[in-house]
Coordinates of C-alpha atoms in Angstrom, one line a residue:
X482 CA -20.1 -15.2 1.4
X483 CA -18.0 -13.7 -2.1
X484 CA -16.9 -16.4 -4.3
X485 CA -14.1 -16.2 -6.6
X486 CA -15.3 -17.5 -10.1
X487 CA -12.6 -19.8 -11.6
X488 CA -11.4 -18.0 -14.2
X489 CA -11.2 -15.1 -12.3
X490 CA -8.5 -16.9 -10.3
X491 CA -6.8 -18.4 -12.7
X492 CA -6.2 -14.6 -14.2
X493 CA -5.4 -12.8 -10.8
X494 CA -2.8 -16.2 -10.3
X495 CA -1.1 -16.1 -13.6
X496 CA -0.6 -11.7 -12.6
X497 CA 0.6 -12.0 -9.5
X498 CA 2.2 -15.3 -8.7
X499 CA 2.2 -13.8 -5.2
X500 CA -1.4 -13.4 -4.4
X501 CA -2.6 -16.2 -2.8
X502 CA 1.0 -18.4 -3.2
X503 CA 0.4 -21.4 -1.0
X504 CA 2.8 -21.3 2.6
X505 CA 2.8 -22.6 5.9
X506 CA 1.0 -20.8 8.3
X507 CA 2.6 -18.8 10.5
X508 CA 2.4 -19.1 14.5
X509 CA 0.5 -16.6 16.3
X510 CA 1.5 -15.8 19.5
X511 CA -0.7 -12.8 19.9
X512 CA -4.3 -12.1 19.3
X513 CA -5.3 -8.3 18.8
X514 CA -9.2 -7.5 18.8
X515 CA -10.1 -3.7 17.6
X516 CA -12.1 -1.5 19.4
X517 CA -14.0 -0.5 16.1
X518 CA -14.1 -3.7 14.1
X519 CA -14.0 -1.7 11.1
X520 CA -10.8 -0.4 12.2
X521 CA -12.0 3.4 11.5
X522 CA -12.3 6.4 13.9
X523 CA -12.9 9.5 14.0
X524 CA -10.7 12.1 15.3
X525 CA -11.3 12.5 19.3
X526 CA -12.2 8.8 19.9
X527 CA -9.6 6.2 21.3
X528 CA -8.3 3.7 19.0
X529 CA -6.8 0.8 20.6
X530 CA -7.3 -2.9 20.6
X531 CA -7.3 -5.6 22.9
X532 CA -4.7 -8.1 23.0
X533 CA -4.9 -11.8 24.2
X534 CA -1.9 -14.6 24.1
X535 CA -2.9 -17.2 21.3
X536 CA -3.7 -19.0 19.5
X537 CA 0.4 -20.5 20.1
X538 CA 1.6 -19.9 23.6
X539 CA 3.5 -16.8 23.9
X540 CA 7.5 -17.7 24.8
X541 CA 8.5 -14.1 24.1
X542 CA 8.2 -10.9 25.8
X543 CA 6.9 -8.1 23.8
X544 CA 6.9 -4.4 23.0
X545 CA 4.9 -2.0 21.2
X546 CA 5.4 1.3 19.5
X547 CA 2.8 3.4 18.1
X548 CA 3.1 5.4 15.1
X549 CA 1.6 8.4 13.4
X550 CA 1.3 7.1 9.4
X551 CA 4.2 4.4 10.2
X552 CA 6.5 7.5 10.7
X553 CA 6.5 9.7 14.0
X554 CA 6.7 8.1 17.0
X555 CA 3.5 8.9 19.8
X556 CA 3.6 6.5 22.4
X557 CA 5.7 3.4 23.7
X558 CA 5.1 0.2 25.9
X559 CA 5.1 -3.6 27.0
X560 CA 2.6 -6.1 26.9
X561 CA 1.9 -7.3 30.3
X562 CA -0.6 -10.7 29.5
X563 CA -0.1 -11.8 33.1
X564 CA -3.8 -11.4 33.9
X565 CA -4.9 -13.4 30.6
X566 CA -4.9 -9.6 28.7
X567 CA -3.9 -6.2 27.9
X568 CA -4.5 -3.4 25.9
X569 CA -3.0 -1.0 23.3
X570 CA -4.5 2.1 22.6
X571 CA -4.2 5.7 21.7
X572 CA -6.4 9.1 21.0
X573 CA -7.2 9.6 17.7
X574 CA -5.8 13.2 17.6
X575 CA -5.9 14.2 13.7
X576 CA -6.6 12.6 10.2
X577 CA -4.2 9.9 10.1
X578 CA -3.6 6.1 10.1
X579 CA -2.0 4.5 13.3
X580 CA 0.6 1.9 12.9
X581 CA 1.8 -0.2 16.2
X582 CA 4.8 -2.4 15.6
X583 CA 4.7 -5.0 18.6
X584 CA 8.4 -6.5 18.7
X585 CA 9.9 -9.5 21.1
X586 CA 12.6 -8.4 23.2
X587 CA 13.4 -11.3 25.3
X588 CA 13.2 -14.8 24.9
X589 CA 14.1 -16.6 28.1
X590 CA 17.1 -19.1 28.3
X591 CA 18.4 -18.6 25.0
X592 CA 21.7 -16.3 24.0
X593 CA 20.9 -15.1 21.0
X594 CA 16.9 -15.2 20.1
X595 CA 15.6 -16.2 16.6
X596 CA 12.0 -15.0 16.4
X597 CA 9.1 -16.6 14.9
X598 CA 5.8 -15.9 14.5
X599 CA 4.1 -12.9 13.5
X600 CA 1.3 -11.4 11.7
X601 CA 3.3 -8.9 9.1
X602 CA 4.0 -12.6 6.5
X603 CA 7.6 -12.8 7.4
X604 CA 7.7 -15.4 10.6
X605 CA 10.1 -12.7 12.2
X606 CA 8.3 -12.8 15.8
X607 CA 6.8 -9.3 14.6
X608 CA 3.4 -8.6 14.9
X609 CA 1.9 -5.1 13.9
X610 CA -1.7 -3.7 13.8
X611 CA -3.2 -0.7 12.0
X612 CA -6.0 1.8 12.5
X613 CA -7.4 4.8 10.1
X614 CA -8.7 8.1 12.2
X615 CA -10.9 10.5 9.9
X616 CA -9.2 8.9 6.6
X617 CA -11.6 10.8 4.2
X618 CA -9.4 13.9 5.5
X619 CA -5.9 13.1 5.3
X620 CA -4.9 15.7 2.9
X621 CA -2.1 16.6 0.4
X622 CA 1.5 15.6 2.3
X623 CA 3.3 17.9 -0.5
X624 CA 1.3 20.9 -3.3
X625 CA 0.8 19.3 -6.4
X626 CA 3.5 21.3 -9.0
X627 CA 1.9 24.0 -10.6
X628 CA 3.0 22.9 -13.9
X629 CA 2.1 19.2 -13.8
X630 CA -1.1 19.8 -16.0
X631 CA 1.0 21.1 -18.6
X632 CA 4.1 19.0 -18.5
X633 CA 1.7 15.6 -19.3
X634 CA -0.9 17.4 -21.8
X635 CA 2.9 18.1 -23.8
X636 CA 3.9 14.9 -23.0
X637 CA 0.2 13.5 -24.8
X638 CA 0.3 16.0 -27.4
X639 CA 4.3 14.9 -28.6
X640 CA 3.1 11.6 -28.5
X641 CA -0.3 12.2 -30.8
X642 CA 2.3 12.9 -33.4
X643 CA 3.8 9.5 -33.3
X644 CA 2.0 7.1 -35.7
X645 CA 1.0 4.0 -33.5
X646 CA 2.0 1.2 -36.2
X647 CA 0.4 -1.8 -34.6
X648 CA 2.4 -5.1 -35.3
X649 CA 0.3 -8.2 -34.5
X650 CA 1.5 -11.7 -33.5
X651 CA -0.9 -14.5 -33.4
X652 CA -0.4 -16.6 -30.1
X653 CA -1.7 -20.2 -30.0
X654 CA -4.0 -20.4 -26.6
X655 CA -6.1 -23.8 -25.5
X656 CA -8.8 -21.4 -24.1
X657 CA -11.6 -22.2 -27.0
X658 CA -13.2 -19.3 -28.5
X659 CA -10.3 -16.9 -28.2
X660 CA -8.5 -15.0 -30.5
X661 CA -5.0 -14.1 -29.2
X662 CA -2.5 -11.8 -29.9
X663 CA 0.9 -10.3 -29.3
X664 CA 1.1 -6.7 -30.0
X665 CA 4.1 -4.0 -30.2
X666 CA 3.3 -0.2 -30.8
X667 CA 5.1 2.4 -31.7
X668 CA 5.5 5.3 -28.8
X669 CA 7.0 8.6 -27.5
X670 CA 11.1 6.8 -27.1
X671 CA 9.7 3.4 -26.8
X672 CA 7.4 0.9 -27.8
X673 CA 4.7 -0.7 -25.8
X674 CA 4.7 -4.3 -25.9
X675 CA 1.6 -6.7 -24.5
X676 CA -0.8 -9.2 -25.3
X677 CA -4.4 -8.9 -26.8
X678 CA -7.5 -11.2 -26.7
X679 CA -10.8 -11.1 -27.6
X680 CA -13.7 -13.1 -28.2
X681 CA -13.6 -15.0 -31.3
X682 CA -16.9 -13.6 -32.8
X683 CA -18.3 -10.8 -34.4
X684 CA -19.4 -8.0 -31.9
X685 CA -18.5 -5.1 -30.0
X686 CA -16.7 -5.6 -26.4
X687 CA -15.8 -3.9 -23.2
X688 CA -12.3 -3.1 -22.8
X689 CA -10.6 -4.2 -19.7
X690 CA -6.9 -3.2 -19.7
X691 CA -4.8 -4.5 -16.6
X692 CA -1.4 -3.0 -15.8
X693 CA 1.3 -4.8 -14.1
X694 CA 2.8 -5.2 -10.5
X695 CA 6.6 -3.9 -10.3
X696 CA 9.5 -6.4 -11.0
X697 CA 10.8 -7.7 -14.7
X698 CA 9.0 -11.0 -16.0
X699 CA 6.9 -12.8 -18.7
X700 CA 3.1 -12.1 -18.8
X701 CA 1.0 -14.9 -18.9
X702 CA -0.6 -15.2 -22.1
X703 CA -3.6 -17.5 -20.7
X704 CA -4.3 -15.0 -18.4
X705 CA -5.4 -12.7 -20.7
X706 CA -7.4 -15.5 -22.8
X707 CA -9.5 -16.1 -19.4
X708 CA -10.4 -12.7 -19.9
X709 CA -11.7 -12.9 -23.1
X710 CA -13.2 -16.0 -22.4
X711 CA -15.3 -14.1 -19.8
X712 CA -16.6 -11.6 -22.8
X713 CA -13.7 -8.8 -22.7
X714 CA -11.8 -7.2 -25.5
X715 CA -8.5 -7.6 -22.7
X716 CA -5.7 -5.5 -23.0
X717 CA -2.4 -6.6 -20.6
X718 CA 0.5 -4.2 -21.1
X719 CA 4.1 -4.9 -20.0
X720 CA 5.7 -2.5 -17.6
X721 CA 8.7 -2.5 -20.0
X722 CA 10.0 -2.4 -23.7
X723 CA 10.1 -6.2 -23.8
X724 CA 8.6 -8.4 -25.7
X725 CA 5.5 -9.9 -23.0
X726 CA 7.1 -13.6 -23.3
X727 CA 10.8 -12.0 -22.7
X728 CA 11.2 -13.1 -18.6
X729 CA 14.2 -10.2 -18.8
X730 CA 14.3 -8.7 -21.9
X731 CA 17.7 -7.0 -20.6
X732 CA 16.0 -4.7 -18.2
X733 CA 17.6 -3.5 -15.3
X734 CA 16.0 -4.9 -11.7
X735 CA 16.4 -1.1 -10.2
X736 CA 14.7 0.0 -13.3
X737 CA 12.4 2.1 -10.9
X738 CA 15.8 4.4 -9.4
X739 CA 16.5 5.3 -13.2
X740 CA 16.6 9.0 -14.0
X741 CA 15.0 9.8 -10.2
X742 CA 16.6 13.1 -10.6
X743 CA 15.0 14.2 -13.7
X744 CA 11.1 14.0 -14.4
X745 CA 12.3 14.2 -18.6
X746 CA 14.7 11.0 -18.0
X747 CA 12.5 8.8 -15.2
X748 CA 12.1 5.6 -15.8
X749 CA 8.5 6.1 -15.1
X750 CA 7.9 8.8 -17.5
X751 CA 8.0 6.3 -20.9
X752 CA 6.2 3.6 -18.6
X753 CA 3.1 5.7 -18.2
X754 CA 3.5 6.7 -21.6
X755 CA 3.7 3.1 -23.2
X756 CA 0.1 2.8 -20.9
X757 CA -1.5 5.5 -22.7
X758 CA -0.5 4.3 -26.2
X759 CA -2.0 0.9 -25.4
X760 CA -5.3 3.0 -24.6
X761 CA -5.1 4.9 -28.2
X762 CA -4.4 1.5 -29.9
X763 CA -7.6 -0.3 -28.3
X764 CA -9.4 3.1 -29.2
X765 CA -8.5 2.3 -32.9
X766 CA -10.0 -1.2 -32.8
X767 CA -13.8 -1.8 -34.2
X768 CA -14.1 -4.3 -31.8
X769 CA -14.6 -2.3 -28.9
X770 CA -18.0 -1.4 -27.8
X771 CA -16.7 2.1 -28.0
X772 CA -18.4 2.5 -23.7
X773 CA -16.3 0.8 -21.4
X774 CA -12.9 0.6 -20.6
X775 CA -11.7 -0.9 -17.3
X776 CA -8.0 -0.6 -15.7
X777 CA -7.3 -2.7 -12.8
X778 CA -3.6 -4.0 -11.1
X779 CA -2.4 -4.8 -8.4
X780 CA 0.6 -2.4 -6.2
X781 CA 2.7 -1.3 -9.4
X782 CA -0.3 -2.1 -11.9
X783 CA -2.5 0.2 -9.5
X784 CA -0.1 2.8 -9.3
X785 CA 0.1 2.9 -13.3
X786 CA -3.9 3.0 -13.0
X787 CA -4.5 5.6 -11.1
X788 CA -1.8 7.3 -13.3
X789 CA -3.1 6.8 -16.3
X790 CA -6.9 7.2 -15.4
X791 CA -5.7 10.4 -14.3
X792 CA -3.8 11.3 -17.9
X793 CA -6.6 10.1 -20.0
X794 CA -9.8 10.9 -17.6
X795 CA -12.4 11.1 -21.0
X796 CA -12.1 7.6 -22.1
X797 CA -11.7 5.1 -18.4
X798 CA -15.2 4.5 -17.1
X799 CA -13.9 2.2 -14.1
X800 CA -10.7 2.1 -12.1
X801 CA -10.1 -1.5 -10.0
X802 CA -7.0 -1.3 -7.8
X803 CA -5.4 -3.2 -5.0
X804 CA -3.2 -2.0 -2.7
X805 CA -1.9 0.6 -5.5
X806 CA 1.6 1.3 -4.6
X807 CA 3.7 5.0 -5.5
X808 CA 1.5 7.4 -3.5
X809 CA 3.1 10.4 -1.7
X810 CA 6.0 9.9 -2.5
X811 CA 7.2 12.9 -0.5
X812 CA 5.6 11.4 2.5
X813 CA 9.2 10.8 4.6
X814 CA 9.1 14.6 4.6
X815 CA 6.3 15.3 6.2
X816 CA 5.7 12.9 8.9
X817 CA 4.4 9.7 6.6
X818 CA 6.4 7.0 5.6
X819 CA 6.5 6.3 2.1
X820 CA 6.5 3.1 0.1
X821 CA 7.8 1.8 -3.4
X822 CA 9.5 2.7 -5.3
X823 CA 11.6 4.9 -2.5
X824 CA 12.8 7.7 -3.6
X825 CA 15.2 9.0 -1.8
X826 CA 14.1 11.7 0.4
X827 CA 17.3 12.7 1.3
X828 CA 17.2 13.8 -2.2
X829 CA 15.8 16.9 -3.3
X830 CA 16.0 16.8 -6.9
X831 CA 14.3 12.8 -6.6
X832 CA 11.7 14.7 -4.4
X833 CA 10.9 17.0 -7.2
X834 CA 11.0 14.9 -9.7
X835 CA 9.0 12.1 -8.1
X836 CA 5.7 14.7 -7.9
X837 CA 5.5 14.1 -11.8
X838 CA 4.8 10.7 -11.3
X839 CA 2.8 10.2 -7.7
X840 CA -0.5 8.8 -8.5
X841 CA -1.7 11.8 -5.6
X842 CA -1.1 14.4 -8.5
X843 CA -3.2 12.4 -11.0
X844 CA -6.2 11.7 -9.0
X845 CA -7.4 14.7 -8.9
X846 CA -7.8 14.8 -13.0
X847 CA -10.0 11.3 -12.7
X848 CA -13.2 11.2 -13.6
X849 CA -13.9 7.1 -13.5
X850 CA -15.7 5.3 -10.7
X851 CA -12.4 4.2 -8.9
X852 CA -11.9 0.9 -6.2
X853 CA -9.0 1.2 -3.9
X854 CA -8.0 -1.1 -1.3
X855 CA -5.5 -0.5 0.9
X856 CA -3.6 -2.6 4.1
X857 CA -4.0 -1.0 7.0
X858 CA -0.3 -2.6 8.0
X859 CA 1.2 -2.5 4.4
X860 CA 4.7 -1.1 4.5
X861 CA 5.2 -1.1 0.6
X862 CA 2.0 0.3 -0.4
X863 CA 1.5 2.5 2.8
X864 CA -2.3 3.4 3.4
X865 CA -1.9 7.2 4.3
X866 CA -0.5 7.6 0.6
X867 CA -3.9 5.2 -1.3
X868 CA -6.3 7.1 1.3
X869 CA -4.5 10.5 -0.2
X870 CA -5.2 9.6 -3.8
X871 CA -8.4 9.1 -2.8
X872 CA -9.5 11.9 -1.1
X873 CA -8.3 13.9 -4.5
X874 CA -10.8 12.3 -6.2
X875 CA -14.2 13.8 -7.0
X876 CA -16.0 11.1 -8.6
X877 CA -17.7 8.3 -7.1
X878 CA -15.4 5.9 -4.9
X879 CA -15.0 3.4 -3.0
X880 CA -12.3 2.5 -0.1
X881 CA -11.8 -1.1 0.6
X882 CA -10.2 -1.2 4.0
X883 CA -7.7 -4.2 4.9
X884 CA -6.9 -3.9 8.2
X885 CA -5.1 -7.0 8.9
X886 CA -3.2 -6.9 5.6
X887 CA 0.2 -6.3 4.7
X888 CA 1.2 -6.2 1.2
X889 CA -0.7 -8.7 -0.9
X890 CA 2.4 -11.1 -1.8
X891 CA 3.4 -11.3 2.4
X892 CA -0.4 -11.7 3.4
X893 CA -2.1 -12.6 0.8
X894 CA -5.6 -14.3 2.6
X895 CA -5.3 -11.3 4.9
X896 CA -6.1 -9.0 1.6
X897 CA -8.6 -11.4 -0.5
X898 CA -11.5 -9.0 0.1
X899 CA -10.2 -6.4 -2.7
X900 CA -9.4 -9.5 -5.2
X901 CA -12.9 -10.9 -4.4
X902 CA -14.7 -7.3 -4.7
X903 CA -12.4 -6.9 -8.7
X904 CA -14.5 -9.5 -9.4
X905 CA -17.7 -8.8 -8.4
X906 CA -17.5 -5.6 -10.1
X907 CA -16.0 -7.0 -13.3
X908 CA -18.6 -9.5 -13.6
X909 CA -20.8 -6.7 -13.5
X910 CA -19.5 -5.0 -15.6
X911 CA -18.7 -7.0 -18.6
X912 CA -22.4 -8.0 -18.6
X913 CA -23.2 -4.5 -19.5
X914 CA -24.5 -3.5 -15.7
X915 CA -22.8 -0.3 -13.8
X916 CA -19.9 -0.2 -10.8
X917 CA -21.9 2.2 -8.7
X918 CA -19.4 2.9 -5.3
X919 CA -21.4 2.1 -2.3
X920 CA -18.7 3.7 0.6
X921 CA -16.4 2.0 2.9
X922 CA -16.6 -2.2 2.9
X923 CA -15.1 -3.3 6.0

């Protein structure tokens, strides 16, 4: 059994106050058993599960629709749990993952139904279950642009000439043994704002850098003093040009629409560049142990990542991301249903401009040792998109399946695992020992 050491928690908390929020559980009025507990096929076999009332007694009739990548409709039904069961399943026909919505149309004696229940974290009455056939094979949903090498190396290169011009700003912390800082650098049309900490004592560290999950709000500075606490020169960087203790800062909340037409005027564009300046400020510092240098984050903060480890593939030894969100971002086009931050596919000049910025089109420039988990029924960080990324990726990985889990913040104990395995590896890690990828965890 994986234990979570305390101050792991208290950092993954103070990140995400999602993951893991405390709520009431939700009533299940359906119980769905995989064929393949490991909820993986390969192409040719029948992936279906088996589906029993419970543990709540079922008071609603149900449907079912199964999906091709959440997107293209292959077969339709009703659960019929008359004789105490019934089943739901499909051939596996292609690399792909299979997403069944299972929806209550009737609920006798009442006018107008309100639904509860569910599986998906919304007590809607929804329930939905996913399957992956021949993942390691799902393949490129849209060419990588031939240029994208060369618009980012300019991008790097304009920003080289920018002097970094580190402001520091002590920050009082009750974590002992910590120094703590505020930092703002200087970058390419904006500055890159976050906190710093590191043990207070002579030596050389391991650099772990975490990137942040989408929306506008204050970091938590005692987060990153748990990570120095642990032994880490720890690096948080804001996903905006805010000051880190600004809950606003003035930023707009659609912040990830802006300039979606134009890869020179994204909003994304300066964000991945304010991650990369934050890397060639901690390679300035004497403090690190000039070897490791650990990104991690969490849908968002995995997306910027997978980006960035992808940008600057020399100097990031280990990539740690959960359910990383912003892959294949042309995915609506081509038969997958795509996630945050939606682009609008009805868009062609967003559907350009978003291939400058889909983690996809970085992976293949990694070179780190990378963890990915995905949910197998997460609509905001659709698994097709991760399992792409991934299958771009030459160096060693490994897959974390989730095949209960929708996005972390609506079922958060359904996706603990990839928390759990973070720190497992980082405990490794900061101890001087290697993340060697071992293949799928189920």
């Amino acid at each position: 059994m994986i234990r979570f050491r305390a101050p792991f928690l208290l950092a993954v908390l103070a990140a995400d106050p999602f993951v893991f929020a405390q709520r009431a559980p939700i009533e299940q009025q359906l119980t769905f058993t995989p064929y393949h507990a490991s909820g993986i096929y390969e192409v040719g076999e029948t992936v279906g599960w088996t589906v029993v009332p419970g543990p709540a007694k079922p008071t609603y009739a149900y449907k079912w629709t199964i999906r091709r990548n959440n997107a293209v409709v292959l077969k339709e039904g009703k659960l019929d749990l008359s004789s105490g069961k019934d089943k739901i399943e499909i051939a596996g026909d292609q690399p792909e993952m299979i997403y069944v919505a299972v929806e209550p149309y009737a609920n006798p004696g009442a006018a107008a139904p309100v639904y509860v229940g569910g599986n998906t974290g919304r007590n809607n009455g929804l329930y939905a279950v996913g399957a992956a056939v021949a993942p390691d094979k799902i393949g490129l949903s849209t060419p990588r642009p031939d240029d994208f090498d060369a618009f980012w190396d300019g991008k790097l290169a304009a920003q080289a000439k920018v002097p970094i011009n580190p402001v520091l700003t002590p920050v009082q912390t009750d974590v002992p043994g910590v120094e703590l800082n505020m930092f703002v650098l200087d970058a390419l049309g904006s500055k890159a704002h976050g906190y710093i900490a590191k043990p207070a004592r002579e030596g050389k560290f391991p650099a772990l850098i975490q990137l942040q999950y989408a929306g506008v709000y204050a970091l938590n500075a005692s987060s990153a003093a748990q990570h120095a606490a642990q032994g880490w020169l720890f690096v948080n960087v804001d996903s905006h040009d805010k000051l880190p203790s600004d809950a606003s800062g003035g930023i707009p909340r659609n912040y990830q629409s802006i300039g979606n037409t134009d890869r020179e005027k994204s909003y994304f564009l300066n964000m991945y560049l304010r991650d990369s300046r934050a890397l060639d400020y901690l390679l300035t510092r004497p403090d690190w142990d000039g070897k490791t240098i650990v990104l991690t984050g969490g849908s968002m903060g995995g997306q910027q990542s997978l980006a960035l480890a992808g940008l600057r593939p020399e100097k990031i030894t280990s990539v740690l991301v959960c359910v990383p969100a912003g892959a294949d971002t042309n995915g609506d086009l081509h038969g997958r249903k795509a996630g945050y931050p939606n682009w609008p596919s009805d868009n062609p000049a967003a559907m350009q401009t978003s291939r400058y910025f889909d983690p996809v089109n970085f992976a293949s420039r990694i070179h780190a040792a990378v963890l990915a988990g995905m949910g197998f029924i997460d609509t905001i960080s659709p698994p097709a998109g991760i399992w792409t990324a991934l299958n771009q990726i030459s160096s060693p990985k490994q897959p974390l399946p989730l095949i209960e889990s929708e996005h972390d913040n609506l079922t958060p104990q359904k996706g603990k695992a990839c928390p759990a395995r973070t720190s497992e590896i980082l405990d490794v890690l900061v101890k001087g020992g290697e993340f060697k990828p071992d293949g799928i965890k189920p």
